[in-house]
Tab-separated table of C-alpha atoms in Angstrom:
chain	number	residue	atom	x	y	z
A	5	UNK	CA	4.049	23.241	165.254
A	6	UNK	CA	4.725	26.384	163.258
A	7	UNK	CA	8.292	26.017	163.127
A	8	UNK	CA	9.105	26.071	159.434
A	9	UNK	CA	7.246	29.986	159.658
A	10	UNK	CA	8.770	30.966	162.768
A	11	UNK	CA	12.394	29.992	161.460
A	12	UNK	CA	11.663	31.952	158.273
A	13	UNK	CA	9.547	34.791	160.152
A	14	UNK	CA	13.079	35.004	162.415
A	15	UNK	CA	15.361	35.388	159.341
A	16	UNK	CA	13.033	37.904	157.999
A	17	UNK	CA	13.196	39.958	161.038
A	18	UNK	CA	17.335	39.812	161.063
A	19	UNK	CA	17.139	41.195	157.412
A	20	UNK	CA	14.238	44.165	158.784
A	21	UNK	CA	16.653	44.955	161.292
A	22	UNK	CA	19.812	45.509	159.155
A	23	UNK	CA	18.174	47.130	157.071
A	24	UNK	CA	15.472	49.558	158.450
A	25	UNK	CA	15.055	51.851	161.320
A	26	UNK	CA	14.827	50.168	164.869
A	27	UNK	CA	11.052	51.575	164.433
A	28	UNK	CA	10.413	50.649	161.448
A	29	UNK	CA	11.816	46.691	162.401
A	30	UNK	CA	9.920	46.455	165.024
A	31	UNK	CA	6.535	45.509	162.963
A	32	UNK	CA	8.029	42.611	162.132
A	33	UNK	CA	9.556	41.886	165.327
A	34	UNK	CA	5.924	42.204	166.328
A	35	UNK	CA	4.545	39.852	163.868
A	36	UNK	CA	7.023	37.400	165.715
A	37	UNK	CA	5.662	37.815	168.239
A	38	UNK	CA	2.124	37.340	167.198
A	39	UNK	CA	3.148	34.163	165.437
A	40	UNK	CA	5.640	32.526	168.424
A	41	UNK	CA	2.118	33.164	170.956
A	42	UNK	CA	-0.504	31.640	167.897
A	43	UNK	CA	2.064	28.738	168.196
A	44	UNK	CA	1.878	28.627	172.013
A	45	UNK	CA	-1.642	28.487	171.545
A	46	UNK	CA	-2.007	25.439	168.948
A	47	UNK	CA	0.403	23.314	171.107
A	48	UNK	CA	-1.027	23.762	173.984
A	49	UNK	CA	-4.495	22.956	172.725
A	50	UNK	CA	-3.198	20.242	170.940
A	51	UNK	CA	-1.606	18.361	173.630
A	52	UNK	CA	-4.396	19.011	176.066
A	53	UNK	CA	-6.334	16.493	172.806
A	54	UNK	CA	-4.113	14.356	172.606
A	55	UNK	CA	-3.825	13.743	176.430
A	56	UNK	CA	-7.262	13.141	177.251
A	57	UNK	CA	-7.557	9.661	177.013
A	58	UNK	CA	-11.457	9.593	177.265
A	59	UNK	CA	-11.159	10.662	173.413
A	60	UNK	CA	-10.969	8.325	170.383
A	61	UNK	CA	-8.457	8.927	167.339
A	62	UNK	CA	-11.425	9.888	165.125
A	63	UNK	CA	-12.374	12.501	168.091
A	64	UNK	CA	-8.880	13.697	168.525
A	65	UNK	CA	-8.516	14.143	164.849
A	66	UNK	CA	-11.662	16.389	164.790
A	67	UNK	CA	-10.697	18.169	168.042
A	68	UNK	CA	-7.398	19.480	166.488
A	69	UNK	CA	-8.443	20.384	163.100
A	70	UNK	CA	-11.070	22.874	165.411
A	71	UNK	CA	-8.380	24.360	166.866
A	72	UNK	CA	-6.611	24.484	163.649
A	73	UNK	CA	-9.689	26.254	162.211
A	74	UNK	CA	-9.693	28.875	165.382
A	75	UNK	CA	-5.803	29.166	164.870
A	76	UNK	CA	-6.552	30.809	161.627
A	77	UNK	CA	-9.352	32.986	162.542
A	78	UNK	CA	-6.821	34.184	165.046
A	79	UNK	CA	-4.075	34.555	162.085
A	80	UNK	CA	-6.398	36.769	159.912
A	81	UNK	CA	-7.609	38.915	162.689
A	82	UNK	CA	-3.581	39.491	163.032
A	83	UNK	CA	-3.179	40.233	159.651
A	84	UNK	CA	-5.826	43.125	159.414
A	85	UNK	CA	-4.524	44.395	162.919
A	86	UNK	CA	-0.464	44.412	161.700
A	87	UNK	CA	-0.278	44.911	158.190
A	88	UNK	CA	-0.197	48.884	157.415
A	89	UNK	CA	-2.815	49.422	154.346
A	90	UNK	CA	-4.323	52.495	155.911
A	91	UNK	CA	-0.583	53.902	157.118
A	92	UNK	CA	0.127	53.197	152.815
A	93	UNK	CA	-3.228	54.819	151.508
A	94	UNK	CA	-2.477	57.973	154.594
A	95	UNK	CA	0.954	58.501	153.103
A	96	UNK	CA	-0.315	58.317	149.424
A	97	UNK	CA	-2.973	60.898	150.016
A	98	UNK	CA	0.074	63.095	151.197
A	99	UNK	CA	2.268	62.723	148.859
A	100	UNK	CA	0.029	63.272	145.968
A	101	UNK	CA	-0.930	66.445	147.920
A	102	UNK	CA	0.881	69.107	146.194
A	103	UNK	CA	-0.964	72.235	147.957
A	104	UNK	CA	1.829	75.122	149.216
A	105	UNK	CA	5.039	73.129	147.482
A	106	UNK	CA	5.225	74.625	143.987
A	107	UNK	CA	6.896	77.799	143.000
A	108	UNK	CA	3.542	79.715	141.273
A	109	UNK	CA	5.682	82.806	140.688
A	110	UNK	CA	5.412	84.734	137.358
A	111	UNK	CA	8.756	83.718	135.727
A	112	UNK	CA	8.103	79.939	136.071
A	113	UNK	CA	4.749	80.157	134.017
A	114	UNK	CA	6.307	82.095	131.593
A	115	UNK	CA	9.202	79.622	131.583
A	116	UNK	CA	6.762	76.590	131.397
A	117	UNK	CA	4.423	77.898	128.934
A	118	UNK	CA	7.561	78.346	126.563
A	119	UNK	CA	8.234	74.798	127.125
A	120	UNK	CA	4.595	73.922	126.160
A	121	UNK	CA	4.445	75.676	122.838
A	122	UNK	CA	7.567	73.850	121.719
A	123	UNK	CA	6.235	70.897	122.829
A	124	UNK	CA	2.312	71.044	121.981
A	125	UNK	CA	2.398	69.106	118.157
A	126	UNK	CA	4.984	66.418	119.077
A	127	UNK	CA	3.227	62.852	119.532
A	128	UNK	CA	3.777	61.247	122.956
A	129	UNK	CA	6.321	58.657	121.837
A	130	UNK	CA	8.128	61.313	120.487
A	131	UNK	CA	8.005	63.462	123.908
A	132	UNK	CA	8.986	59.982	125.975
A	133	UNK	CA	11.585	59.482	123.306
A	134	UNK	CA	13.379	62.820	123.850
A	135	UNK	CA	12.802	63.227	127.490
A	136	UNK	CA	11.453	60.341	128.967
A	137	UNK	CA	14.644	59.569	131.615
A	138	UNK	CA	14.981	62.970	132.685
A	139	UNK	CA	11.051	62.946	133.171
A	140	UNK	CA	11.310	59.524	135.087
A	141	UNK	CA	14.258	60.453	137.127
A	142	UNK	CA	12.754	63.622	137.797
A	143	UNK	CA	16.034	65.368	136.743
A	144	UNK	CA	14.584	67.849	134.335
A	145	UNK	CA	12.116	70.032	136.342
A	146	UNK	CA	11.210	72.457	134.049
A	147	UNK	CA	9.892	69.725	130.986
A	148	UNK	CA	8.364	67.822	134.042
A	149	UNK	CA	6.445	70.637	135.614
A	150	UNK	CA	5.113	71.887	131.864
A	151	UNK	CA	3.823	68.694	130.997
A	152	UNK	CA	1.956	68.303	134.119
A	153	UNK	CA	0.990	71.706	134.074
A	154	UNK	CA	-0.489	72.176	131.149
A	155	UNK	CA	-4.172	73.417	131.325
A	156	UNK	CA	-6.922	70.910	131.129
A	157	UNK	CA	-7.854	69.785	127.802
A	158	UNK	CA	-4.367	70.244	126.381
A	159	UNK	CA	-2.513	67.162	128.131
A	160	UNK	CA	0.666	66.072	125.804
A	161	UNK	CA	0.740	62.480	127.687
A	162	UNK	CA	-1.416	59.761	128.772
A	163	UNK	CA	-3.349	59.841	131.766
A	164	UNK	CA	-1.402	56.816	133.215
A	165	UNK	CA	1.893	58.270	132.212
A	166	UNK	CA	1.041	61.723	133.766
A	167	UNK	CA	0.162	59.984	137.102
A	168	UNK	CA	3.684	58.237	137.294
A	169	UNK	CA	5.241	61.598	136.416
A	170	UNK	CA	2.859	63.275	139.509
A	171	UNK	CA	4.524	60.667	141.728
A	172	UNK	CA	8.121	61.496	140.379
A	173	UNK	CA	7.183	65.022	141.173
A	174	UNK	CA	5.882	64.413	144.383
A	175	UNK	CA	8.640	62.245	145.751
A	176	UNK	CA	11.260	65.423	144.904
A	177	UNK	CA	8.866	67.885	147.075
A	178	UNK	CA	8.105	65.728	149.540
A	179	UNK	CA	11.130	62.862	149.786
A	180	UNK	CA	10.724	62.425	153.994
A	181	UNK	CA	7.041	61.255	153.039
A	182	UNK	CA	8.088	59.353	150.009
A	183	UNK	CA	10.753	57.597	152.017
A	184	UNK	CA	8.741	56.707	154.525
A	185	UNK	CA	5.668	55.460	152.010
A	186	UNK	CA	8.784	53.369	150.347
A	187	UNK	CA	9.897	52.025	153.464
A	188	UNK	CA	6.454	50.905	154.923
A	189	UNK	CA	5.545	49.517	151.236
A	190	UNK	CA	8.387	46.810	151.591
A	191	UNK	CA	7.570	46.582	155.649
A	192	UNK	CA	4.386	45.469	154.137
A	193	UNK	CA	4.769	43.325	151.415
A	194	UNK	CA	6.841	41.215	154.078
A	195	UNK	CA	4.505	41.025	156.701
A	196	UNK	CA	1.974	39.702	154.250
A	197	UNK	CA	4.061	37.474	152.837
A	198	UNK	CA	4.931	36.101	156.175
A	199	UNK	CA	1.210	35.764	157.367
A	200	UNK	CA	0.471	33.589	153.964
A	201	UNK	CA	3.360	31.679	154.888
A	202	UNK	CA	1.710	30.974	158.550
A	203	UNK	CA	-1.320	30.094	156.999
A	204	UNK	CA	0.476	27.987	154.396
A	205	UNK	CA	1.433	25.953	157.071
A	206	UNK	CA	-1.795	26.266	159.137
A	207	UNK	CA	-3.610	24.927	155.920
A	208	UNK	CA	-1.693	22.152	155.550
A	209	UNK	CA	-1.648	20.620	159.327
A	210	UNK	CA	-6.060	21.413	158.549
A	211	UNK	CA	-5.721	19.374	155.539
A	212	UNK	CA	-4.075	16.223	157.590
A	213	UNK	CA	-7.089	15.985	159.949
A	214	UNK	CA	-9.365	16.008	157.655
A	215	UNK	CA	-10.971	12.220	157.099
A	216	UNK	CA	-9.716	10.482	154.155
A	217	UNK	CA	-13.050	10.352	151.917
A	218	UNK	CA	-12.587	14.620	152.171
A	219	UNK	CA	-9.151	14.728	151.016
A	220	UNK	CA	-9.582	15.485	147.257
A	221	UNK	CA	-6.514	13.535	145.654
A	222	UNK	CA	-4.798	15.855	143.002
């Protein structure tokens, strides 16, 4: 019954596996999975209604929207078991560790604090204006590390625009972790857009059981 999502669930795991990791694909090859048995389960239950003959249409009708209900109990409880929020917030917490990575050495203070009183004065569209790309690209270290090192109180940027420059940082020291954060991100973003699409469909089957006096007409 789910075969709009599984045809669309299998396309999406062809595209996973050209273009990720065989480890990385198979979370989505496991989400088909999931979804192929959920659809085992709803037509077997379903026929098993719509076979027993001691049951009226009105029964029937009522019998399969209940397992329609369970089917989606079962769909969110897959959801929160295969979509990776903790394996994202783990990896974030890493990244934006920056303990033992930087260079503390005399020079580079010396170098940064150089950077700072040339800098300290100039307005923040003015600092984005001059350096912004090589900030955002993280291809100008030395600006990047001044700015973000500069002691509390005396911060030349926003506080949003400092965090997305701590991420720039980050992903140069630590680019496995970044990678992998970038990767699982997308891995993500698909699987949840693939369990909406299973409910979508879930939903709608619901909807078509549901006794004409409760449909609200749109």
């Amino acid at each position: 019954m789910l075969k709009d999502a599984i045809s669309k669930t299998r396309q999406a795991l062809k595209e996973a596996q050209q273009k990720y990791s065989v480890e990385s694909a198979a979370a989505i090859e496991q989400v088909y999975g999931d979804i192929k048995n959920l659809n085992t389960f709803i037509n077997k239950e379903v026929d098993i209604i719509n076979n027993d003959k001691a049951l009226n249409d009105r029964t029937k009708s009522n019998e399969r929207r209940k397992v329609l209900e369970q089917a989606g109990r079962k769909l969110e409880i897959l959801r929160e078991k295969r979509t990776k929020s903790a394996l994202i917030e783990d990896l974030e917490t890493k990244l934006a560790d920056e303990s033992g990575v930087e260079d503390e050495s005399a020079l580079k203070f010396l170098r940064e604090r150089e950077v700072r009183d040339r800098l300290y004065g100039m307005p923040a569209a003015q600092i984005l204006s001059h350096f912004g790309k090589s900030l955002f690209d993280g291809s100008n270290r030395l600006v990047l590390d001044a700015i973000l090192n500069a002691p509390a109180g005396f911060e030349m940027l926003p506080e949003d625009t400092l965090q997305k420059l701590r991420e720039v940082r980050t992903q140069i020291l630590k680019p496995e972790i970044a990678a992998e954060l970038d990767t699982t991100r997308k891995l993500n973003t698909l699987m949840e857009q693939i369990f909406w699409l299973v409910k979508k469909e879930i939903d709608g089957m619901r909807r078509k059981e549901l006794p004409t006096s409760l449909i609200i007409k749109k």
